[in-house]
Amino acid sequence: MTHDLATLLIQAQNEISQAADEAALELVRVAWVGKKGHITELLKTLGTLPPDERREQGAAINQLKAGFDEAYQQRKTILKASALDEKLARETVDVTRPAWPNALAQGRIHPVSQVTEEITAIFADLGFAVAEGPDIETDHYNFTALNFPEAHPAREMHDTFFLPSEDGERRLLRTHTSPVQIRTMEAKKPPIRVIIPGRTYRCDSDQTHTPMFHQVEGLVIEEGANLGQLRWVLEEFCKAFFEVPQVEMRFRPSFFPFTEPSLEVDIRCRREGGDIRFGEGDDWLEILGCGMVHPNVLKNGGLDPDHVQGYAWGMGIDRLAMLKYGLPDLRAFFEGDVRWLRHYGFLPFDIPSLVTGLSS
Amino acid sequence: MKFTLSWLKTHLDTEADVSTIAKALNEIGLEVEAIEDPAKDLQGFVVAEIVSAEQHPNADRLRVCMVNAGGAPLQVVCGAPNARAGLKTVLGVPGLTVPANGMVLKLSAIRGVESRGMLCSAEELNIQAESDGIVELPKQTPVGMPAAQALGRTDPVIEIAVTPNRGDALGIRGIARDLAAKGLGHLKPLPAPQIKTGDIKAPNLIIEAPEVTRGFALCRINGVKNGPSPAWLADRLTSIGLRPINCLVDVTNLFTHDRNRPLHVFDANKVHGDLVVRRARDAETLLALDGRTYTLDQTMAVIADDRGPESLAGIMGGEASGCDEHTTDVLVECALWEPLNIAQTGRKLGIHSDARHRFERSVDSASLKEGLEQAIAMIQDLCGGIASPLTIVGQRQNPPALIDFPHHEIKRLTGIEMERAEAESILAALGFQTKPTSEGWVVTPPSWREDIEGKADLVEEVVRIAGLDRLPRTPLPKTTHISQSQLTRDQIRRTQVRRSLAARGALEAITWSFIPQQDAKMFGGGQPELALINPIAADLANMRPSLIPSLSRTLQKNADRGQTEAVLFEVGQIFLGTKPNDQVTAATMVRRGTSGVRGAGRHWLGHASKVTAFDAKADALAIVHAAGFPSERVEIVQGGPSWAHPGQSGTLKIGRDVIGAFGLLHPLVAEGLGLDAETVAAEVILEKLPLSKPKPTKAKPALLISALQPVHRDFAFLAPKTLKASEVIKALMGADKKLVTNVDIFDVYVGQGVPEGFISVALRVTLQPLNATLSEAEIDTVSKAIVAAAKSVGAELRQ
């Protein structure tokens, strides 16, 4: 390269490095390699030169152009990057501001629904279907068919809500889920394995009683059904439900008109503050009543008690929820206080399953 | 049912301590509710002798005593005036708690003299309400003996819950019999009653109402001396919380609790003429022993004399003929009453007496003669007197039941293996008679166990005594190796709806099934047949026809507490009538204020506006969708039920069936519910949504996708306000059924440029070419058809 061309290259490189932004750089590019740029003009002169000189001069100018292009590309890369940096800086937002709320995180399932699904998941695995019946019952289904004698003290233990009589029969709000035992026997021949969750009502209201509550009943009518099997079912259920490796249960003789023999069941536990641990400790907590279906109840369900046998049990869903999840006050279940629902409720996709675990 | 250990031991010969007895009671079905051990508070306090008592050097009223409690002599400072050498009293040492005031005793210096304990008064030990000095025990009381024993405070009180079938366990003797059968000792025989009879005539006894009594035994005893009971009797009644009255009355109370044998005593000289068992006459009154006057009716049974009712049969005696300290001649009644009549009368009059409690369960049907004789013997023993011969009338005893009890029934019902001999000895110990048969036994229950009806009852008797810890654990056989779904599709979709609504950010509430009548009426309910006769409160009286009122009120209640941003839903039963099929499941979502589908309240990204019918509409369609029904197949009809704003509500229909509704609450309904902010609701009846038919295969239909790009064209129409958007969309969809695949409304405008009574609707139409890309000419043709279709329903293309 001649001295002149070398000087030109230095001059071009100076201009390039002084270009402050991409627009300025573009002006430099046009001034040097544009249609009328210095280097373009130089190239145009080549045609007038003799071939030897042209070759030499051509190579020199191309070297100049290559030098320009290199400096130009380098500068362009730098300017583009800093321009982008500036743009990004300009576009910065304060991401610590709140985003849109997440509906999935806000919604809740009521503990009673959740626990009912947990119970259902366990018993469905043991082959139990879910049977249901009406809340408004007749005296027949709620009492008479279940072997409650007229005016017997056992009937009085159920503080019953009554509705006006219709067709000569007293209507009432079912005091337990047991009427569905009769309805199930009427609808289906043995073998029967059902659980019966649902709302029940008693006119009673204090610290630990609400006029409406939830029970789940179990009914098995099949060959081989006996108290030994009932014991196994209840122990396995309690282990699965409370998610503990062992439980200890105590069976005490008791009385219910619709079972014979009748038993009450306590579970061994330890209480500490508001906490209850199962499978340890020295306390006993009554959790359910059960027994062999009374012969009269089988008869009332159209079955022959000498040849067909079954067992049944009943327990409070609300109470199971309280015990498992440490809910202190039954009355709060039905008050709909959104703070309570948010705190004690379950997320929309906390779906109880024996595969993923009953509770998360 | 309460009793003390010592009272139990009058019937049960046993060495068992109270905890052994309590455990056995629980095991045999007599559930222990409480054990009160009076010795517990006195634990650690012992008998001590004051060896010397010297004047305290620095205090006039104090004495410095040297006390012998068995170990080394202790120095104790005492302020009691009766602290003197030689006195046997009670000592508490440091670490013990004074029962009366909870003070923990400490080693201390009193006025500069060390005191290593406290000599206690009866008041401090909680034995008496007041006392003047420290306890004075008999001279011969051994030093070091536990104070509880020395003071006779060792008798624990046991309280059990007796189930309604076990009338016999409402007598302490019945409890003793059960415990003896369990192996905790022997039932003591009752002494044969010794009765002095003379030529005395009891009044005539006339049974006018034989249906209310199963027998009546009566005796007159002349020349008794009534007054306070002897200490043993008074103490026994006091120990279980009864108040001693006078000896004659106390004997009847003793028999009630001791034998489950309620009795009644009349002062013979206050009874006029014959005694008649009859129905009360309407409006007859009786001043009863509880001091209250009861108005009777003809369903009730009384024992009357010439003056009228003297006693409410089997429930409570009358004041006028009651026994007091002046009574010299007494009539003792020992009767059996029909439980049903007793229960009904007792409930009607609100009397909960010990007699009623027993007669409405069961009293030994063979106890008429024996019970009366035992009572006479005790009265004569305590009060003297000469008895008339016994009058027993109207005795009706059911023939003893004969129950065929096969031995294998025990195993069939319980799984417990039990030898014949064991079962037989349990039955015998409980008073059952057994006659062996080839299969088992023929069993006759004792007269005090009328609850025993069949072999299942006998199984219970045998296993409750044998012990339920013998129940085996028998696994329930699996019906299939891999568990199968057990839920009906109705049950599954309730869960799906619930979880879908929660996924929309709502909270699931569970509200009462009964609501105020005015609420029920506003929502189409409130029929008299759905009103509770005995509601717990007036606002919990009517079975709910909808979940909207409770959810709306609950949202308001939360708002009143400052919790304004929440959405509530419930999936639960509503009652359209009293028949089982009238109970259906509503899925209901309620929003208020600004808690709309797109968020609530103010947000820097954009404020939520007030809830509208369209929030509720979205919820309603979400419910339908979650329930597995294609929501686009639901028809939306303008206008909802009467609870809704007529112009801002809609009805959901499938064919002719109304399946639900949505909308803004009617202002009058909102006012009736006490709501102070806009509230919208969506309610869908799940049972009304048809379940899809089960398909023979789970495979989904093949996916058809066109390779050609869809074309979008926007139109704006001027339409009368009355024209429904749904009609415009329907018309446009019909303009070319092959090409037009979708029509969306993206803008609705009213204002400048739009004439009064009209709206401007902007729609985007999607055309999906089928075989080849659409030419401009083809698009033009379709566009003209679209404009014409709009015009046919009254919408003009906006120029």
PDB file of C-alpha atoms in Angstrom, chain A residues 94 97-101 103-104 106-110 112-114 117 120 123-136 147 150-154 156-157 160-167 171 173-174 183 193 199 201-205 210-212 214 220 222 225-233 235 250-255 259-264 266 286 292 294-296 305-309 311 331 333-339 341-342 346-352, chain B residues 26-31 163-165 339-340 343-344 347 352 356-357 360-361 409 411-415 453 455-461 463-465 468-479 483-488 491 494-495 498-499 501-514 528-536 540-541 543-544 554-555 557-558 561 563 565-573 575 577-580 583 598-600 603-607:
ATOM      1  CA  ASP A  94     -40.120  -3.022  38.175  1.00  0.00           C
ATOM      2  CA  ARG A  97     -44.770  -5.069  41.377  1.00  0.00           C
ATOM      3  CA  PRO A  98     -47.542  -7.650  41.835  1.00  0.00           C
ATOM      4  CA  ALA A  99     -48.621  -9.815  38.900  1.00  0.00           C
ATOM      5  CA  TRP A 100     -52.149 -10.951  38.193  1.00  0.00           C
ATOM      6  CA  PRO A 101     -53.425 -13.196  40.980  1.00  0.00           C
ATOM      7  CA  ALA A 103     -57.024 -18.309  40.690  1.00  0.00           C
ATOM      8  CA  LEU A 104     -55.724 -21.811  41.341  1.00  0.00           C
ATOM      9  CA  GLN A 106     -57.017 -18.776  45.733  1.00  0.00           C
ATOM     10  CA  GLY A 107     -59.704 -21.427  45.391  1.00  0.00           C
ATOM     11  CA  ARG A 108     -60.394 -23.900  48.197  1.00  0.00           C
ATOM     12  CA  ILE A 109     -62.249 -27.158  48.705  1.00  0.00           C
ATOM     13  CA  HIS A 110     -64.107 -27.437  52.026  1.00  0.00           C
ATOM     14  CA  VAL A 112     -65.769 -31.938  54.583  1.00  0.00           C
ATOM     15  CA  SER A 113     -65.643 -32.492  50.814  1.00  0.00           C
ATOM     16  CA  GLN A 114     -61.958 -33.269  50.983  1.00  0.00           C
ATOM     17  CA  GLU A 117     -63.166 -37.921  49.037  1.00  0.00           C
ATOM     18  CA  THR A 120     -64.219 -42.696  49.425  1.00  0.00           C
ATOM     19  CA  PHE A 123     -63.168 -47.730  50.570  1.00  0.00           C
ATOM     20  CA  ALA A 124     -63.421 -47.709  46.777  1.00  0.00           C
ATOM     21  CA  ASP A 125     -60.111 -49.557  46.770  1.00  0.00           C
ATOM     22  CA  LEU A 126     -61.737 -52.196  48.999  1.00  0.00           C
ATOM     23  CA  GLY A 127     -64.592 -52.523  46.508  1.00  0.00           C
ATOM     24  CA  PHE A 128     -67.156 -50.279  48.202  1.00  0.00           C
ATOM     25  CA  ALA A 129     -69.574 -48.261  46.083  1.00  0.00           C
ATOM     26  CA  VAL A 130     -71.079 -45.012  47.343  1.00  0.00           C
ATOM     27  CA  ALA A 131     -74.798 -45.147  48.126  1.00  0.00           C
ATOM     28  CA  GLU A 132     -76.941 -42.113  48.771  1.00  0.00           C
ATOM     29  CA  GLY A 133     -80.403 -41.300  49.998  1.00  0.00           C
ATOM     30  CA  PRO A 134     -82.668 -38.331  50.674  1.00  0.00           C
ATOM     31  CA  ASP A 135     -82.279 -35.958  53.605  1.00  0.00           C
ATOM     32  CA  ILE A 136     -86.040 -35.751  54.050  1.00  0.00           C
ATOM     33  CA  ASN A 147     -85.730 -51.473  64.619  1.00  0.00           C
ATOM     34  CA  GLU A 150     -92.160 -46.576  69.012  1.00  0.00           C
ATOM     35  CA  ALA A 151     -91.349 -44.052  71.794  1.00  0.00           C
ATOM     36  CA  HIS A 152     -88.355 -46.109  72.862  1.00  0.00           C
ATOM     37  CA  PRO A 153     -85.706 -44.035  74.656  1.00  0.00           C
ATOM     38  CA  ALA A 154     -83.346 -44.899  71.796  1.00  0.00           C
ATOM     39  CA  GLU A 156     -85.490 -39.981  71.897  1.00  0.00           C
ATOM     40  CA  MET A 157     -81.698 -39.978  71.858  1.00  0.00           C
ATOM     41  CA  THR A 160     -85.286 -35.230  65.455  1.00  0.00           C
ATOM     42  CA  PHE A 161     -86.379 -32.360  63.236  1.00  0.00           C
ATOM     43  CA  PHE A 162     -89.909 -33.002  62.021  1.00  0.00           C
ATOM     44  CA  LEU A 163     -91.767 -31.854  58.928  1.00  0.00           C
ATOM     45  CA  PRO A 164     -95.531 -31.963  58.490  1.00  0.00           C
ATOM     46  CA  SER A 165     -96.973 -35.422  57.874  1.00  0.00           C
ATOM     47  CA  GLU A 166     -97.908 -36.395  54.368  1.00  0.00           C
ATOM     48  CA  ASP A 167    -100.036 -39.336  53.271  1.00  0.00           C
ATOM     49  CA  ARG A 171     -91.640 -36.780  57.573  1.00  0.00           C
ATOM     50  CA  LEU A 173     -84.830 -34.906  58.504  1.00  0.00           C
ATOM     51  CA  ARG A 174     -82.790 -38.043  58.738  1.00  0.00           C
ATOM     52  CA  ARG A 183     -82.891 -48.296  50.720  1.00  0.00           C
ATOM     53  CA  ARG A 193     -70.441 -53.261  49.942  1.00  0.00           C
ATOM     54  CA  ARG A 199     -75.785 -34.792  55.667  1.00  0.00           C
ATOM     55  CA  TYR A 201     -79.618 -33.501  61.252  1.00  0.00           C
ATOM     56  CA  ARG A 202     -80.419 -33.327  64.937  1.00  0.00           C
ATOM     57  CA  CYS A 203     -81.981 -30.455  66.801  1.00  0.00           C
ATOM     58  CA  ASP A 204     -79.040 -29.908  69.020  1.00  0.00           C
ATOM     59  CA  SER A 205     -76.703 -26.949  69.082  1.00  0.00           C
ATOM     60  CA  THR A 210     -74.456 -28.418  65.189  1.00  0.00           C
ATOM     61  CA  PRO A 211     -78.004 -29.020  63.934  1.00  0.00           C
ATOM     62  CA  MET A 212     -76.538 -30.304  60.684  1.00  0.00           C
ATOM     63  CA  HIS A 214     -72.014 -35.207  58.162  1.00  0.00           C
ATOM     64  CA  VAL A 220     -71.270 -55.011  54.091  1.00  0.00           C
ATOM     65  CA  GLU A 222     -72.095 -60.940  52.111  1.00  0.00           C
ATOM     66  CA  ALA A 225     -69.193 -60.943  56.971  1.00  0.00           C
ATOM     67  CA  ASN A 226     -68.575 -60.972  60.719  1.00  0.00           C
ATOM     68  CA  LEU A 227     -67.196 -58.824  63.507  1.00  0.00           C
ATOM     69  CA  GLY A 228     -63.667 -60.132  62.897  1.00  0.00           C
ATOM     70  CA  GLN A 229     -63.819 -58.855  59.350  1.00  0.00           C
ATOM     71  CA  LEU A 230     -65.311 -55.587  60.558  1.00  0.00           C
ATOM     72  CA  ARG A 231     -62.377 -55.213  62.938  1.00  0.00           C
ATOM     73  CA  TRP A 232     -59.920 -55.685  60.071  1.00  0.00           C
ATOM     74  CA  VAL A 233     -61.779 -53.226  57.831  1.00  0.00           C
ATOM     75  CA  GLU A 235     -58.281 -50.925  61.507  1.00  0.00           C
ATOM     76  CA  ARG A 250     -60.524 -50.899  71.433  1.00  0.00           C
ATOM     77  CA  PHE A 251     -63.927 -52.467  70.869  1.00  0.00           C
ATOM     78  CA  ARG A 252     -66.519 -51.999  73.595  1.00  0.00           C
ATOM     79  CA  PRO A 253     -69.982 -53.564  73.699  1.00  0.00           C
ATOM     80  CA  SER A 254     -72.679 -50.966  73.226  1.00  0.00           C
ATOM     81  CA  PHE A 255     -76.215 -50.590  71.989  1.00  0.00           C
ATOM     82  CA  THR A 259     -77.148 -53.640  65.162  1.00  0.00           C
ATOM     83  CA  GLU A 260     -76.736 -56.730  67.317  1.00  0.00           C
ATOM     84  CA  PRO A 261     -74.144 -57.261  68.663  1.00  0.00           C
ATOM     85  CA  SER A 262     -73.337 -53.544  68.834  1.00  0.00           C
ATOM     86  CA  LEU A 263     -69.932 -52.081  69.519  1.00  0.00           C
ATOM     87  CA  GLU A 264     -68.307 -48.765  70.077  1.00  0.00           C
ATOM     88  CA  ASP A 266     -62.043 -46.202  70.587  1.00  0.00           C
ATOM     89  CA  GLU A 286     -64.241 -42.761  70.721  1.00  0.00           C
ATOM     90  CA  MET A 292     -73.715 -56.809  62.989  1.00  0.00           C
ATOM     91  CA  HIS A 294     -79.786 -56.527  63.434  1.00  0.00           C
ATOM     92  CA  PRO A 295     -81.883 -59.475  62.237  1.00  0.00           C
ATOM     93  CA  ASN A 296     -84.973 -57.265  62.219  1.00  0.00           C
ATOM     94  CA  PRO A 305     -81.295 -63.138  58.786  1.00  0.00           C
ATOM     95  CA  ASP A 306     -80.743 -66.871  59.235  1.00  0.00           C
ATOM     96  CA  HIS A 307     -78.920 -67.063  55.932  1.00  0.00           C
ATOM     97  CA  VAL A 308     -77.665 -63.571  55.247  1.00  0.00           C
ATOM     98  CA  GLN A 309     -75.418 -61.598  57.513  1.00  0.00           C
ATOM     99  CA  TYR A 311     -72.142 -55.514  59.421  1.00  0.00           C
ATOM    100  CA  ARG A 331     -69.457 -24.739  64.417  1.00  0.00           C
ATOM    101  CA  PHE A 333     -67.497 -25.618  59.489  1.00  0.00           C
ATOM    102  CA  PHE A 334     -70.805 -24.099  58.465  1.00  0.00           C
ATOM    103  CA  GLU A 335     -70.196 -20.405  59.046  1.00  0.00           C
ATOM    104  CA  GLY A 336     -68.517 -19.741  55.708  1.00  0.00           C
ATOM    105  CA  ASP A 337     -65.935 -17.364  57.163  1.00  0.00           C
ATOM    106  CA  VAL A 338     -63.607 -16.893  54.205  1.00  0.00           C
ATOM    107  CA  ARG A 339     -60.589 -16.654  56.497  1.00  0.00           C
ATOM    108  CA  LEU A 341     -62.042 -21.536  54.421  1.00  0.00           C
ATOM    109  CA  ARG A 342     -58.749 -20.180  53.122  1.00  0.00           C
ATOM    110  CA  PHE A 346     -57.710 -27.602  50.324  1.00  0.00           C
ATOM    111  CA  LEU A 347     -56.314 -26.571  46.964  1.00  0.00           C
ATOM    112  CA  PRO A 348     -58.352 -27.358  43.842  1.00  0.00           C
ATOM    113  CA  PHE A 349     -55.970 -30.069  42.679  1.00  0.00           C
ATOM    114  CA  ASP A 350     -55.223 -31.671  46.057  1.00  0.00           C
ATOM    115  CA  ILE A 351     -57.180 -34.671  44.857  1.00  0.00           C
ATOM    116  CA  PRO A 352     -57.048 -37.529  47.364  1.00  0.00           C
TER     117      PRO A 352
ATOM    118  CA  ASN B  26     -65.714 -50.739  79.812  1.00  0.00           C
ATOM    119  CA  GLU B  27     -65.061 -54.200  78.459  1.00  0.00           C
ATOM    120  CA  ILE B  28     -68.547 -55.500  79.222  1.00  0.00           C
ATOM    121  CA  GLY B  29     -70.351 -52.496  77.759  1.00  0.00           C
ATOM    122  CA  LEU B  30     -71.001 -50.413  80.870  1.00  0.00           C
ATOM    123  CA  GLU B  31     -68.975 -47.464  79.691  1.00  0.00           C
ATOM    124  CA  THR B 163     -77.399 -47.965  77.124  1.00  0.00           C
ATOM    125  CA  PRO B 164     -81.198 -47.956  76.709  1.00  0.00           C
ATOM    126  CA  ASN B 165     -81.395 -51.747  76.442  1.00  0.00           C
ATOM    127  CA  PRO B 339     -92.836 -48.327  79.167  1.00  0.00           C
ATOM    128  CA  LEU B 340     -94.458 -46.613  76.183  1.00  0.00           C
ATOM    129  CA  ALA B 343     -92.131 -42.421  78.055  1.00  0.00           C
ATOM    130  CA  GLN B 344     -94.935 -40.450  76.413  1.00  0.00           C
ATOM    131  CA  ARG B 347     -91.924 -36.384  77.660  1.00  0.00           C
ATOM    132  CA  HIS B 352     -87.105 -36.610  84.111  1.00  0.00           C
ATOM    133  CA  ARG B 356     -89.443 -42.624  84.723  1.00  0.00           C
ATOM    134  CA  HIS B 357     -85.901 -43.288  83.522  1.00  0.00           C
ATOM    135  CA  GLU B 360     -89.438 -46.511  80.295  1.00  0.00           C
ATOM    136  CA  ARG B 361     -86.462 -48.834  79.874  1.00  0.00           C
ATOM    137  CA  GLU B 409     -73.968 -68.606  65.637  1.00  0.00           C
ATOM    138  CA  LYS B 411     -68.611 -67.876  65.118  1.00  0.00           C
ATOM    139  CA  ARG B 412     -70.930 -66.902  62.265  1.00  0.00           C
ATOM    140  CA  LEU B 413     -71.520 -63.412  63.631  1.00  0.00           C
ATOM    141  CA  THR B 414     -68.210 -62.663  65.313  1.00  0.00           C
ATOM    142  CA  GLY B 415     -65.498 -64.990  64.006  1.00  0.00           C
ATOM    143  CA  GLU B 453     -85.133 -61.275  71.791  1.00  0.00           C
ATOM    144  CA  LYS B 455     -79.838 -65.426  69.085  1.00  0.00           C
ATOM    145  CA  ALA B 456     -77.981 -62.285  67.954  1.00  0.00           C
ATOM    146  CA  ASP B 457     -78.628 -60.815  71.424  1.00  0.00           C
ATOM    147  CA  LEU B 458     -77.241 -63.967  73.004  1.00  0.00           C
ATOM    148  CA  VAL B 459     -74.137 -63.710  70.849  1.00  0.00           C
ATOM    149  CA  GLU B 460     -73.652 -60.210  72.167  1.00  0.00           C
ATOM    150  CA  GLU B 461     -74.065 -61.362  75.772  1.00  0.00           C
ATOM    151  CA  VAL B 463     -68.882 -62.113  73.533  1.00  0.00           C
ATOM    152  CA  ARG B 464     -69.163 -58.994  75.647  1.00  0.00           C
ATOM    153  CA  ILE B 465     -68.335 -61.053  78.729  1.00  0.00           C
ATOM    154  CA  LEU B 468     -64.035 -58.323  72.408  1.00  0.00           C
ATOM    155  CA  ASP B 469     -60.241 -58.383  72.311  1.00  0.00           C
ATOM    156  CA  ARG B 470     -60.794 -61.935  71.124  1.00  0.00           C
ATOM    157  CA  LEU B 471     -62.194 -60.700  67.823  1.00  0.00           C
ATOM    158  CA  PRO B 472     -59.929 -61.979  65.038  1.00  0.00           C
ATOM    159  CA  ARG B 473     -58.737 -59.706  62.248  1.00  0.00           C
ATOM    160  CA  THR B 474     -60.115 -61.240  59.083  1.00  0.00           C
ATOM    161  CA  PRO B 475     -59.186 -59.489  55.840  1.00  0.00           C
ATOM    162  CA  LEU B 476     -62.071 -58.530  53.585  1.00  0.00           C
ATOM    163  CA  PRO B 477     -61.543 -60.468  50.334  1.00  0.00           C
ATOM    164  CA  LYS B 478     -60.848 -58.360  47.267  1.00  0.00           C
ATOM    165  CA  THR B 479     -63.514 -58.621  44.604  1.00  0.00           C
ATOM    166  CA  SER B 483     -59.407 -51.814  41.999  1.00  0.00           C
ATOM    167  CA  GLN B 484     -62.186 -50.536  39.815  1.00  0.00           C
ATOM    168  CA  SER B 485     -63.999 -47.252  39.812  1.00  0.00           C
ATOM    169  CA  GLN B 486     -66.864 -47.441  42.293  1.00  0.00           C
ATOM    170  CA  LEU B 487     -68.479 -44.078  41.765  1.00  0.00           C
ATOM    171  CA  THR B 488     -71.489 -43.280  39.661  1.00  0.00           C
ATOM    172  CA  GLN B 491     -70.998 -38.666  41.961  1.00  0.00           C
ATOM    173  CA  ARG B 494     -70.148 -33.401  41.531  1.00  0.00           C
ATOM    174  CA  THR B 495     -66.475 -33.667  42.438  1.00  0.00           C
ATOM    175  CA  ARG B 498     -66.481 -28.651  42.878  1.00  0.00           C
ATOM    176  CA  ARG B 499     -62.830 -28.698  41.885  1.00  0.00           C
ATOM    177  CA  LEU B 501     -65.156 -23.938  40.668  1.00  0.00           C
ATOM    178  CA  ALA B 502     -62.337 -23.895  43.206  1.00  0.00           C
ATOM    179  CA  ALA B 503     -59.929 -23.671  40.258  1.00  0.00           C
ATOM    180  CA  ARG B 504     -61.759 -20.480  39.270  1.00  0.00           C
ATOM    181  CA  GLY B 505     -60.574 -19.010  42.559  1.00  0.00           C
ATOM    182  CA  ALA B 506     -63.744 -19.588  44.577  1.00  0.00           C
ATOM    183  CA  LEU B 507     -64.040 -20.913  48.128  1.00  0.00           C
ATOM    184  CA  GLU B 508     -66.313 -23.853  48.818  1.00  0.00           C
ATOM    185  CA  ALA B 509     -68.754 -23.166  51.629  1.00  0.00           C
ATOM    186  CA  ILE B 510     -71.138 -25.594  53.279  1.00  0.00           C
ATOM    187  CA  THR B 511     -74.234 -23.780  54.468  1.00  0.00           C
ATOM    188  CA  TRP B 512     -77.267 -24.970  56.416  1.00  0.00           C
ATOM    189  CA  SER B 513     -79.883 -26.997  54.563  1.00  0.00           C
ATOM    190  CA  PHE B 514     -82.529 -24.853  56.247  1.00  0.00           C
ATOM    191  CA  PRO B 528     -95.600 -25.397  54.370  1.00  0.00           C
ATOM    192  CA  GLU B 529     -94.634 -29.032  53.785  1.00  0.00           C
ATOM    193  CA  LEU B 530     -90.975 -27.973  53.658  1.00  0.00           C
ATOM    194  CA  ALA B 531     -91.075 -26.026  56.924  1.00  0.00           C
ATOM    195  CA  LEU B 532     -89.647 -27.675  60.018  1.00  0.00           C
ATOM    196  CA  ILE B 533     -92.133 -28.109  62.851  1.00  0.00           C
ATOM    197  CA  ASN B 534     -89.437 -27.763  65.494  1.00  0.00           C
ATOM    198  CA  PRO B 535     -86.662 -25.609  64.034  1.00  0.00           C
ATOM    199  CA  ILE B 536     -83.722 -24.781  66.247  1.00  0.00           C
ATOM    200  CA  LEU B 540     -83.222 -22.121  60.258  1.00  0.00           C
ATOM    201  CA  ALA B 541     -86.752 -23.235  59.522  1.00  0.00           C
ATOM    202  CA  MET B 543     -85.680 -26.429  53.583  1.00  0.00           C
ATOM    203  CA  ARG B 544     -83.761 -24.451  51.011  1.00  0.00           C
ATOM    204  CA  THR B 554     -72.514 -15.370  53.872  1.00  0.00           C
ATOM    205  CA  LEU B 555     -70.636 -13.103  51.462  1.00  0.00           C
ATOM    206  CA  LYS B 557     -71.352 -11.351  56.550  1.00  0.00           C
ATOM    207  CA  ASN B 558     -67.760 -11.650  55.392  1.00  0.00           C
ATOM    208  CA  ARG B 561     -65.961  -8.245  58.707  1.00  0.00           C
ATOM    209  CA  GLN B 563     -63.458  -9.520  53.867  1.00  0.00           C
ATOM    210  CA  GLU B 565     -62.964  -9.889  48.050  1.00  0.00           C
ATOM    211  CA  ALA B 566     -64.121 -13.477  47.910  1.00  0.00           C
ATOM    212  CA  VAL B 567     -66.207 -15.728  45.740  1.00  0.00           C
ATOM    213  CA  LEU B 568     -68.209 -18.526  47.328  1.00  0.00           C
ATOM    214  CA  PHE B 569     -69.677 -21.663  45.871  1.00  0.00           C
ATOM    215  CA  GLU B 570     -71.461 -24.705  47.148  1.00  0.00           C
ATOM    216  CA  VAL B 571     -72.417 -27.962  45.518  1.00  0.00           C
ATOM    217  CA  GLY B 572     -75.244 -29.286  47.614  1.00  0.00           C
ATOM    218  CA  GLN B 573     -78.786 -30.483  47.975  1.00  0.00           C
ATOM    219  CA  PHE B 575     -85.393 -29.309  48.138  1.00  0.00           C
ATOM    220  CA  GLY B 577     -90.572 -31.030  47.485  1.00  0.00           C
ATOM    221  CA  THR B 578     -90.562 -33.728  50.152  1.00  0.00           C
ATOM    222  CA  LYS B 579     -90.179 -36.784  47.917  1.00  0.00           C
ATOM    223  CA  PRO B 580     -86.741 -38.337  47.445  1.00  0.00           C
ATOM    224  CA  GLN B 583     -84.027 -33.424  46.304  1.00  0.00           C
ATOM    225  CA  ARG B 598     -60.981 -11.538  35.944  1.00  0.00           C
ATOM    226  CA  GLY B 599     -60.021 -10.648  39.489  1.00  0.00           C
ATOM    227  CA  ALA B 600     -61.153  -8.372  42.247  1.00  0.00           C
ATOM    228  CA  HIS B 603     -54.822  -3.544  40.658  1.00  0.00           C
ATOM    229  CA  TRP B 604     -52.080  -1.452  39.080  1.00  0.00           C
ATOM    230  CA  LEU B 605     -52.490  -3.507  35.893  1.00  0.00           C
ATOM    231  CA  GLY B 606     -56.150  -2.623  35.735  1.00  0.00           C
ATOM    232  CA  HIS B 607     -59.016  -2.219  38.181  1.00  0.00           C
TER     233      HIS B 607
END
